[in-house]
mmCIF file of C-alpha atoms in Angstrom:
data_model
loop_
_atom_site.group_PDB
_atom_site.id
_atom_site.type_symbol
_atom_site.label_atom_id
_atom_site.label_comp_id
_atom_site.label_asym_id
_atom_site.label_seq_id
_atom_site.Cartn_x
_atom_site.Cartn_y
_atom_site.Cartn_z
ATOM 1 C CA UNK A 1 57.299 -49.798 -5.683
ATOM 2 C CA UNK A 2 53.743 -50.043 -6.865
ATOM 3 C CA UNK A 3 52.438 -53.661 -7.258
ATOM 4 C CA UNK A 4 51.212 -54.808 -10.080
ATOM 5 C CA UNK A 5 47.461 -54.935 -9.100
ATOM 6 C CA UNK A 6 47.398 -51.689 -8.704
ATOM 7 C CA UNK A 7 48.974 -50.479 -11.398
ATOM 8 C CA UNK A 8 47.240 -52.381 -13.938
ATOM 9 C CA UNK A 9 44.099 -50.182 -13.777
ATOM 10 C CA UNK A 10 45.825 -47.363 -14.213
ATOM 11 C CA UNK A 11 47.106 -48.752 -17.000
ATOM 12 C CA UNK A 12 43.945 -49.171 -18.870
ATOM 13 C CA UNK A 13 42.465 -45.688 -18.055
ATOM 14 C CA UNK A 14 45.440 -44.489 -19.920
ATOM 15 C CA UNK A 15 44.901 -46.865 -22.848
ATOM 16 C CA UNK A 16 41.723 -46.141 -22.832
ATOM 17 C CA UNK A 17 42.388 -42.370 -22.994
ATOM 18 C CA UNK A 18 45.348 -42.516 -25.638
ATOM 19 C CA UNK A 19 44.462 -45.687 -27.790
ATOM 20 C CA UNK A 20 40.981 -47.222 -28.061
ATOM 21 C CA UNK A 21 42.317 -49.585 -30.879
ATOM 22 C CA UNK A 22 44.313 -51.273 -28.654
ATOM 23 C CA UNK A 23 42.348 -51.299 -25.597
ATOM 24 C CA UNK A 24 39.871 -53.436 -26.772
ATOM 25 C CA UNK A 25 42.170 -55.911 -27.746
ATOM 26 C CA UNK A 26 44.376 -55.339 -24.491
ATOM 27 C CA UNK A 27 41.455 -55.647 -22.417
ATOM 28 C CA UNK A 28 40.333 -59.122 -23.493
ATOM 29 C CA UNK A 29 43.754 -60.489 -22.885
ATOM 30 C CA UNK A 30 44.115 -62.911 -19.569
ATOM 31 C CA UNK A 31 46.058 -61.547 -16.789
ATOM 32 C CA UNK A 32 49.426 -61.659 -16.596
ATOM 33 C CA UNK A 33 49.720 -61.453 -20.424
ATOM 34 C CA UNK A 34 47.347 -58.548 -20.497
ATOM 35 C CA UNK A 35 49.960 -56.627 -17.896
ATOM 36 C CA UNK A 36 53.199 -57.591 -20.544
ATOM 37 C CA UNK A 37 51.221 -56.323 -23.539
ATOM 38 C CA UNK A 38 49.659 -52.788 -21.755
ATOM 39 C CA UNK A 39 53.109 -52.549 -20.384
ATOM 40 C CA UNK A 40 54.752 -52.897 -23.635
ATOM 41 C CA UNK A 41 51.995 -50.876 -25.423
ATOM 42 C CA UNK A 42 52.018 -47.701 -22.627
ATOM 43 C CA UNK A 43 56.269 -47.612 -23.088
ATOM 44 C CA UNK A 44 55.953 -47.287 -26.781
ATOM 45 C CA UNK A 45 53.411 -45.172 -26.473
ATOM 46 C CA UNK A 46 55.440 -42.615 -24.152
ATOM 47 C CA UNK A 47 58.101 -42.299 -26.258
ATOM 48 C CA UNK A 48 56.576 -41.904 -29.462
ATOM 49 C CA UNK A 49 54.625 -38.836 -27.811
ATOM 50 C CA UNK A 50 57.852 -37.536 -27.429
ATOM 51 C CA UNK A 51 58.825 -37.953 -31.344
ATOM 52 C CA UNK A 52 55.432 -36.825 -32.432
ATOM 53 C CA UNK A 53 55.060 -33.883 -29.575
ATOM 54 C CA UNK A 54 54.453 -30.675 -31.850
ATOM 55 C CA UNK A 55 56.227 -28.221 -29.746
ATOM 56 C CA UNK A 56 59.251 -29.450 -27.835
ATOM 57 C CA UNK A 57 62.235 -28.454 -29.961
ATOM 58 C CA UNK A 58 64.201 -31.406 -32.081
ATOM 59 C CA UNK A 59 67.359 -30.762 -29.745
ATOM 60 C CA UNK A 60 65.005 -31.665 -26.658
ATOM 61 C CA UNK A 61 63.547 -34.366 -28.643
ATOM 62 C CA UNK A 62 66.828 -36.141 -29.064
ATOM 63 C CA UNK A 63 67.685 -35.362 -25.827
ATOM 64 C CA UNK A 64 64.931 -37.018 -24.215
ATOM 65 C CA UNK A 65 64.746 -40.110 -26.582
ATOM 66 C CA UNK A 66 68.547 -40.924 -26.055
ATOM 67 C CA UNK A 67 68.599 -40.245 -22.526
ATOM 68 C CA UNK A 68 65.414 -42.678 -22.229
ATOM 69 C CA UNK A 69 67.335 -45.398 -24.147
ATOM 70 C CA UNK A 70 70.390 -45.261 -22.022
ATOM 71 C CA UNK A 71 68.582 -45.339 -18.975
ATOM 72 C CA UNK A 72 66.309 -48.446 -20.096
ATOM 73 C CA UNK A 73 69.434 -50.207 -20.722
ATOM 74 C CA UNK A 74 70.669 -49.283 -16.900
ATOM 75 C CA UNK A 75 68.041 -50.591 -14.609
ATOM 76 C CA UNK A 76 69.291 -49.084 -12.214
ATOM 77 C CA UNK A 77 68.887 -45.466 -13.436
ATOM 78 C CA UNK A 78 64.952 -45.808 -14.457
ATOM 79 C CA UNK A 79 64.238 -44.112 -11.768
ATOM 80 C CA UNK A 80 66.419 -41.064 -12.963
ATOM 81 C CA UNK A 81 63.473 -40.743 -16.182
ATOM 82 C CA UNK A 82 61.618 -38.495 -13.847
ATOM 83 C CA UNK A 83 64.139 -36.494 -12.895
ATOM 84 C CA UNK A 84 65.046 -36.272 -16.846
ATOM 85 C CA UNK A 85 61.217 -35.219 -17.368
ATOM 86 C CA UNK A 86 60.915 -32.991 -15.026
ATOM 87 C CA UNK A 87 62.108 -29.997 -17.014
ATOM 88 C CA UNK A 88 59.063 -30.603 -19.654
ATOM 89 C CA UNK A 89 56.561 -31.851 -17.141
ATOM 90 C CA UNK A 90 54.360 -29.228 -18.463
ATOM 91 C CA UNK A 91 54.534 -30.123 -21.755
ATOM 92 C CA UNK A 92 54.704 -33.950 -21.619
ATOM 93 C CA UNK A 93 51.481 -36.087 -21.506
ATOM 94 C CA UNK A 94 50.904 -38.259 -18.776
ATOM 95 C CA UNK A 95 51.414 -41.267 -20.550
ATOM 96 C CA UNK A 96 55.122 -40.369 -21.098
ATOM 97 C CA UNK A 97 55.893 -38.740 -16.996
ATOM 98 C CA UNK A 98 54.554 -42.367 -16.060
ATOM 99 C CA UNK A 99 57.434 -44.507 -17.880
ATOM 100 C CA UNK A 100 58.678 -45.303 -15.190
ATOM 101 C CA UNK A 101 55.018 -47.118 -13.794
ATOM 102 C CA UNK A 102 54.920 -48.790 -17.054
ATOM 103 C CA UNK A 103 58.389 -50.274 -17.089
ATOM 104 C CA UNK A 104 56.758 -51.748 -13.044
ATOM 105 C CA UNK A 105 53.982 -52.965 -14.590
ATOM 106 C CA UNK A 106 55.360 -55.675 -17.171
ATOM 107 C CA UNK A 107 56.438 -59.158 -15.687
ATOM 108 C CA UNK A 108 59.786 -59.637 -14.390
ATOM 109 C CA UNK A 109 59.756 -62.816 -16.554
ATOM 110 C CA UNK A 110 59.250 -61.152 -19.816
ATOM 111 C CA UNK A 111 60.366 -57.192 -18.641
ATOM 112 C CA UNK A 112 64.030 -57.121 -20.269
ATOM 113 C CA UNK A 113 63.119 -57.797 -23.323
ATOM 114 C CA UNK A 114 60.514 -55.224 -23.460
ATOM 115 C CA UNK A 115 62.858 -52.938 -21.732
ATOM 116 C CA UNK A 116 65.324 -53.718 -24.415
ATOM 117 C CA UNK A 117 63.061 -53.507 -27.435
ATOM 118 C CA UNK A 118 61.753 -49.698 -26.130
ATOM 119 C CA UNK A 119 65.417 -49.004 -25.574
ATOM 120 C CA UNK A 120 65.973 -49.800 -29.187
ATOM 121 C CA UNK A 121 63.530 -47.900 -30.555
ATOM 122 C CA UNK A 122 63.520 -44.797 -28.319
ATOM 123 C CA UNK A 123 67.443 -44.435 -29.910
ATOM 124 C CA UNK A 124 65.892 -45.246 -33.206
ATOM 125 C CA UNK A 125 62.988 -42.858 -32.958
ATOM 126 C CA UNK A 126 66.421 -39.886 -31.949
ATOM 127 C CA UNK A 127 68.018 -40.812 -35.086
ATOM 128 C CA UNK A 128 65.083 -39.882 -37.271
ATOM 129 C CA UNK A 129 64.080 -36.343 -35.459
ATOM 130 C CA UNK A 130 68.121 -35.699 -36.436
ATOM 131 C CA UNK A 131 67.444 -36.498 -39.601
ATOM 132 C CA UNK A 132 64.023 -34.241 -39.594
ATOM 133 C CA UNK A 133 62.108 -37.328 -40.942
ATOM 134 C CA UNK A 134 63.174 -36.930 -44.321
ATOM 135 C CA UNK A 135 62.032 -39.844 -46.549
ATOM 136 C CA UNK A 136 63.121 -39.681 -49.618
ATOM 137 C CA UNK A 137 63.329 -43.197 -50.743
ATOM 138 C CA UNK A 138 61.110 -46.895 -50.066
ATOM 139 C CA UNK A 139 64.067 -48.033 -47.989
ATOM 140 C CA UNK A 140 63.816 -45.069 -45.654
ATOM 141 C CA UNK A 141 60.100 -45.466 -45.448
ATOM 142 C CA UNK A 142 61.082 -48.895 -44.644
ATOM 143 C CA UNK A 143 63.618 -48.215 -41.749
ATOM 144 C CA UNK A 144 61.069 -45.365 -40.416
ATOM 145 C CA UNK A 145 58.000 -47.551 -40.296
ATOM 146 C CA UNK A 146 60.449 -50.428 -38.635
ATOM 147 C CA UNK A 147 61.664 -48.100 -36.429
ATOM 148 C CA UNK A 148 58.599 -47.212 -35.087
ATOM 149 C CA UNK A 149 56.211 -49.973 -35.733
ATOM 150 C CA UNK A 150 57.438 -52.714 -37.288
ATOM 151 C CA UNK A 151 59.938 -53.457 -33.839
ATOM 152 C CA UNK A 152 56.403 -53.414 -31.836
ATOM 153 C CA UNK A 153 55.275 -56.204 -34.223
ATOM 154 C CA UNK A 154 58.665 -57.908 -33.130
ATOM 155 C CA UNK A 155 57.643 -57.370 -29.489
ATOM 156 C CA UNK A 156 54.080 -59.222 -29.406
ATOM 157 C CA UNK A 157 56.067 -61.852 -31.272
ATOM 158 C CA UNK A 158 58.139 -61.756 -27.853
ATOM 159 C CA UNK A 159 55.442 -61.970 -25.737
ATOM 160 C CA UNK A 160 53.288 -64.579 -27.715
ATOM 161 C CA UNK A 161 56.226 -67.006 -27.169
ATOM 162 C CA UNK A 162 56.936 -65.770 -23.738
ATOM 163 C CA UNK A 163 53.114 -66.451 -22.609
ATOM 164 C CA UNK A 164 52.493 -69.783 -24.020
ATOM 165 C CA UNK A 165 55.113 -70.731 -26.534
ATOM 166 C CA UNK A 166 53.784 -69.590 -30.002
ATOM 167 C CA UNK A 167 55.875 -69.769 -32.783
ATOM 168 C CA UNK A 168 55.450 -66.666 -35.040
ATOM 169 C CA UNK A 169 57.179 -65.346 -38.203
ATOM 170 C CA UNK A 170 59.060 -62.197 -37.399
ATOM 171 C CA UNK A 171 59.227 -61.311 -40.537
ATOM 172 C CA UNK A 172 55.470 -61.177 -40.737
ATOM 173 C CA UNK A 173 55.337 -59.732 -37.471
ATOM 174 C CA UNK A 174 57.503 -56.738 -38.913
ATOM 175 C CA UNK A 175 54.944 -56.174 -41.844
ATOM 176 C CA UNK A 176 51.929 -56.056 -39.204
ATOM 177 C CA UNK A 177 53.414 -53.148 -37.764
ATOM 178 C CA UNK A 178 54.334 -51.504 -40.673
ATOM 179 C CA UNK A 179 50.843 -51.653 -42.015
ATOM 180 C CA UNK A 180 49.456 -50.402 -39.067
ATOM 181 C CA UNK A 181 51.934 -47.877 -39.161
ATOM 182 C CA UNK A 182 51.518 -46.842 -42.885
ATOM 183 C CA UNK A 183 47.613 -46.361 -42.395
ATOM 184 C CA UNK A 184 48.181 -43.627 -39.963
ATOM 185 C CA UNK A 185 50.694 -42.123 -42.316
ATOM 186 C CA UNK A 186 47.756 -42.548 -44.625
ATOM 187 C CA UNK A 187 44.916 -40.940 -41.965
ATOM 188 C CA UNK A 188 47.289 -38.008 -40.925
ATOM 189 C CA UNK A 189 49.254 -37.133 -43.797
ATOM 190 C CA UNK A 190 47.293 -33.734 -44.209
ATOM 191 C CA UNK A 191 47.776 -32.936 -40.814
ATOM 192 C CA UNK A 192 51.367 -33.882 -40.902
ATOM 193 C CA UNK A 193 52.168 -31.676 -44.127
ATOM 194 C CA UNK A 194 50.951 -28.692 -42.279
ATOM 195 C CA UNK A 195 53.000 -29.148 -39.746
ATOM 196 C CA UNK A 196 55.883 -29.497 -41.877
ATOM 197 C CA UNK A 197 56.493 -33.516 -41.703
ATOM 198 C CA UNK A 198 56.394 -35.844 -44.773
ATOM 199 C CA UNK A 199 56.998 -39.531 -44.443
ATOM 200 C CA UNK A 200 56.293 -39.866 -48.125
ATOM 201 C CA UNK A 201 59.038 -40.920 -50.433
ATOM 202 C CA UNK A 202 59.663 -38.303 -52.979
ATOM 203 C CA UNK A 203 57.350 -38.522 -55.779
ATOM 204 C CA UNK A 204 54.751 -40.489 -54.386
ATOM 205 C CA UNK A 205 51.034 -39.499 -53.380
ATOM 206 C CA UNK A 206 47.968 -41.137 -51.457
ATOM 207 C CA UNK A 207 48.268 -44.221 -54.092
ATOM 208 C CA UNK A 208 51.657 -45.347 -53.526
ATOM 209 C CA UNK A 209 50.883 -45.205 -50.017
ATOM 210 C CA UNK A 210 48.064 -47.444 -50.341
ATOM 211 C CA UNK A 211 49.215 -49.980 -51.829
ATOM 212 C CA UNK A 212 52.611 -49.891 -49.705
ATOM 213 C CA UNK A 213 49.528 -49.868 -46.709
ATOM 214 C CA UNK A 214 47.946 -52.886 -48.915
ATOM 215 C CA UNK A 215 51.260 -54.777 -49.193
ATOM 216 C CA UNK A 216 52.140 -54.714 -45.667
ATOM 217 C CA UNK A 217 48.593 -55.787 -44.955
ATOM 218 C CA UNK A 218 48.358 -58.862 -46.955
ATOM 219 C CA UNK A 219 51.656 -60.004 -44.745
ATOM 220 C CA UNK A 220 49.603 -59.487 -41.581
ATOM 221 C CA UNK A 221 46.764 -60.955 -42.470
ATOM 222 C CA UNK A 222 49.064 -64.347 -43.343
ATOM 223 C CA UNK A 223 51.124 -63.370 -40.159
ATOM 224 C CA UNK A 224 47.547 -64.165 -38.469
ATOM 225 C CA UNK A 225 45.956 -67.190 -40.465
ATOM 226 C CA UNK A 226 49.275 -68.406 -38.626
ATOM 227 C CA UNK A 227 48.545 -68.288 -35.396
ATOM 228 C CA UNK A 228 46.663 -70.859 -33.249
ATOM 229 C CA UNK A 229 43.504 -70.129 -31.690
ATOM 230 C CA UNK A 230 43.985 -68.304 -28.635
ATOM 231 C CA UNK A 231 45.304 -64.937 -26.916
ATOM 232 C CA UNK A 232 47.825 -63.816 -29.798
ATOM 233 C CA UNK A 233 44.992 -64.014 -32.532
ATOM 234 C CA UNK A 234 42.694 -62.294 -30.476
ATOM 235 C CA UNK A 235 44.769 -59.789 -30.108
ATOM 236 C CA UNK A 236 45.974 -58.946 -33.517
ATOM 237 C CA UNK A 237 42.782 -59.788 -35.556
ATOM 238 C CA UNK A 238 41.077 -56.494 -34.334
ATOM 239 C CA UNK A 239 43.747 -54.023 -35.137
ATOM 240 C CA UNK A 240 44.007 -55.899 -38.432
ATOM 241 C CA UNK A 241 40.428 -55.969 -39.361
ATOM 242 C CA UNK A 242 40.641 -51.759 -38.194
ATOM 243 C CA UNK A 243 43.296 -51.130 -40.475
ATOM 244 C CA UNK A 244 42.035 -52.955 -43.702
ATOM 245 C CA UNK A 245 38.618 -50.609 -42.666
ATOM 246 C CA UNK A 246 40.009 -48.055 -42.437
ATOM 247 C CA UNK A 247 42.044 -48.243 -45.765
ATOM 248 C CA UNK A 248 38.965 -49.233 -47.794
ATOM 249 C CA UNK A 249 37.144 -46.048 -46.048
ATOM 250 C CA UNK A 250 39.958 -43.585 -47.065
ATOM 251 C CA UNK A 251 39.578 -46.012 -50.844
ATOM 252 C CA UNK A 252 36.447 -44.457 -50.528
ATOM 253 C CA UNK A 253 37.610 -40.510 -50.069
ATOM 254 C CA UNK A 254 36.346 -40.985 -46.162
ATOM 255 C CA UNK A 255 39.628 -39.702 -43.687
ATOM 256 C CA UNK A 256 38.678 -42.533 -41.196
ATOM 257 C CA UNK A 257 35.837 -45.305 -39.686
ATOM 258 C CA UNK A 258 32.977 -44.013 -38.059
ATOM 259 C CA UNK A 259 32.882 -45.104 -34.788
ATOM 260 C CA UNK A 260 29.763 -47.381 -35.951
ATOM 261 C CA UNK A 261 31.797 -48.586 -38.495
ATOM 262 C CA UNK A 262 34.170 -49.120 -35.447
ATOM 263 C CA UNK A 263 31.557 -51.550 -33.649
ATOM 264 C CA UNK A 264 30.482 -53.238 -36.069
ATOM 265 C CA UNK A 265 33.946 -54.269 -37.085
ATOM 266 C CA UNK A 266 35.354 -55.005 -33.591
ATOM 267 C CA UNK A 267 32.057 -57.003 -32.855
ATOM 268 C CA UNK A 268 32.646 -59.210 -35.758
ATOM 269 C CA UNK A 269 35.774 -59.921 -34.940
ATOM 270 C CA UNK A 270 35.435 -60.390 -31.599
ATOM 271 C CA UNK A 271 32.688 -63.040 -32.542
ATOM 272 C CA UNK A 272 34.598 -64.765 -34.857
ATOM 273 C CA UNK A 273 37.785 -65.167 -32.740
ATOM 274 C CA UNK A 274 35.494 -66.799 -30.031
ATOM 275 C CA UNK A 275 34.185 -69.240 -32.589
ATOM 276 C CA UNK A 276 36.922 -70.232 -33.615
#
């Protein structure tokens, strides 16, 4: 088994190569938490490129994503995900083939729960390709953007208490993912449409989005003023400050930040959380 140490730069290559958003934020983290949250981030990530991946069929979708929740739940049969993969290697990004390194990577402290909560949403992330994403309704938007973002804001919670004991509301936490998640939906919606996927409820347009985006937002940013200085509000203030950017630039008929824009926003941030 790889240790740790060297795993963990590994690890941020691939965040690096798959999420800058978060790897700023990852990457100022202390050790040992900055190992639970890149492990948590990098399991997510894998199987939501298997939810998202635009040409494995839906039957090898669900496949995949139920076979990686049962074997999440059986520590003993992790090791059995690359045999699982194999089949697709050549269609699977790296980030997904190296579950297994991920799942090594996290604390043994803190690992079952993040185990647990991928588990949870790998199953959750099957139901919905069944179901062909259809959103018809607020609710389902609701259990999609839970499903796949709102349980990650449940996670950090996890590890914020796990680290150093603070107390979060989940709640909150739940509606920091969702906005996240509902700004993408936002960013990519064109993209999505042509490749036949929706996650609009029926009669709704870029508007209704945004101020479901808006809603979720204003939750996140009190989910924040929360938090006592330190790791966990470093952490979520840049994503935060990204999102609301990023929703005032589409506001303004742009499709995203710039990557100046980018800079500028993570460098006030970054400033301000060290002031505090």
């Amino acid at each position: 088994m790889k240790e740790q140490s060297e795993l963990l730069p590994t690890a941020m290559n691939m965040l690096l190569t798959t999420s800058r958003t978060f790897y700023i934020p990852i990457s100022r983290l202390t050790r040992g938490l900055k190992e639970a949250v890149a492990s948590a981030y990098l399991c997510m990530r894998a199987i939501d490129e298997i939810e998202d991946h635009e040409q494995l069929p839906q039957a090898v979708k669900v496949q995949l994503l139920q076979g990686v929740g049962r074997m999440l739940r059986s520590p003993e049969r992790i090791a059995e995900l690359a045999e699982m993969f194999a089949p697709h290697r050549s269609e699977l990004p790296p980030v997904t083939l190296r579950l297994e390194d991920w799942v090594k990577l996290c604390p043994q402290a803190i690992a079952p729960r993040v185990v647990e909560r991928t588990a949870v949403m790998a199953e959750g992330m099957a139901g919905w390709v069944e179901k062909e994403w259809r959103i018809r309704t607020k609710d389902d938007l609701d259990d999609y953007t839970y499903c796949v973002a709102g349980a990650v804001g449940e996670m950090l919670s996890d590890l914020w208490l796990w680290h150093d004991g603070t107390v979060t509301d989940y709640d909150k936490a739940v509606a920091f993912g969702r906005g996240l998640q509902a700004v993408n939906i936002l960013r990519n919606h064109i993209e999505d449409r042509v490749r036949g996927v929706n996650f609009f409820p029926d009669r709704w347009g870029p508007e209704d989005m945004l101020t479901y985006a808006r809603g979720n937002l204003e939750k996140a940013d009190s989910y924040i003023l929360d938090l006592r200085p330190g790791p966990a509000l470093d952490f979520c203030s840049i994503p935060l400050a990204l999102a609301h950017g990023t929703l005032d630039a589409i506001a303004q008929g742009k499709k995203k930040l710039s990557r100046l824009d980018v800079i500028r926003i993570v460098s006030r941030v970054a400033g301000t959380s060290q002031g505090m």
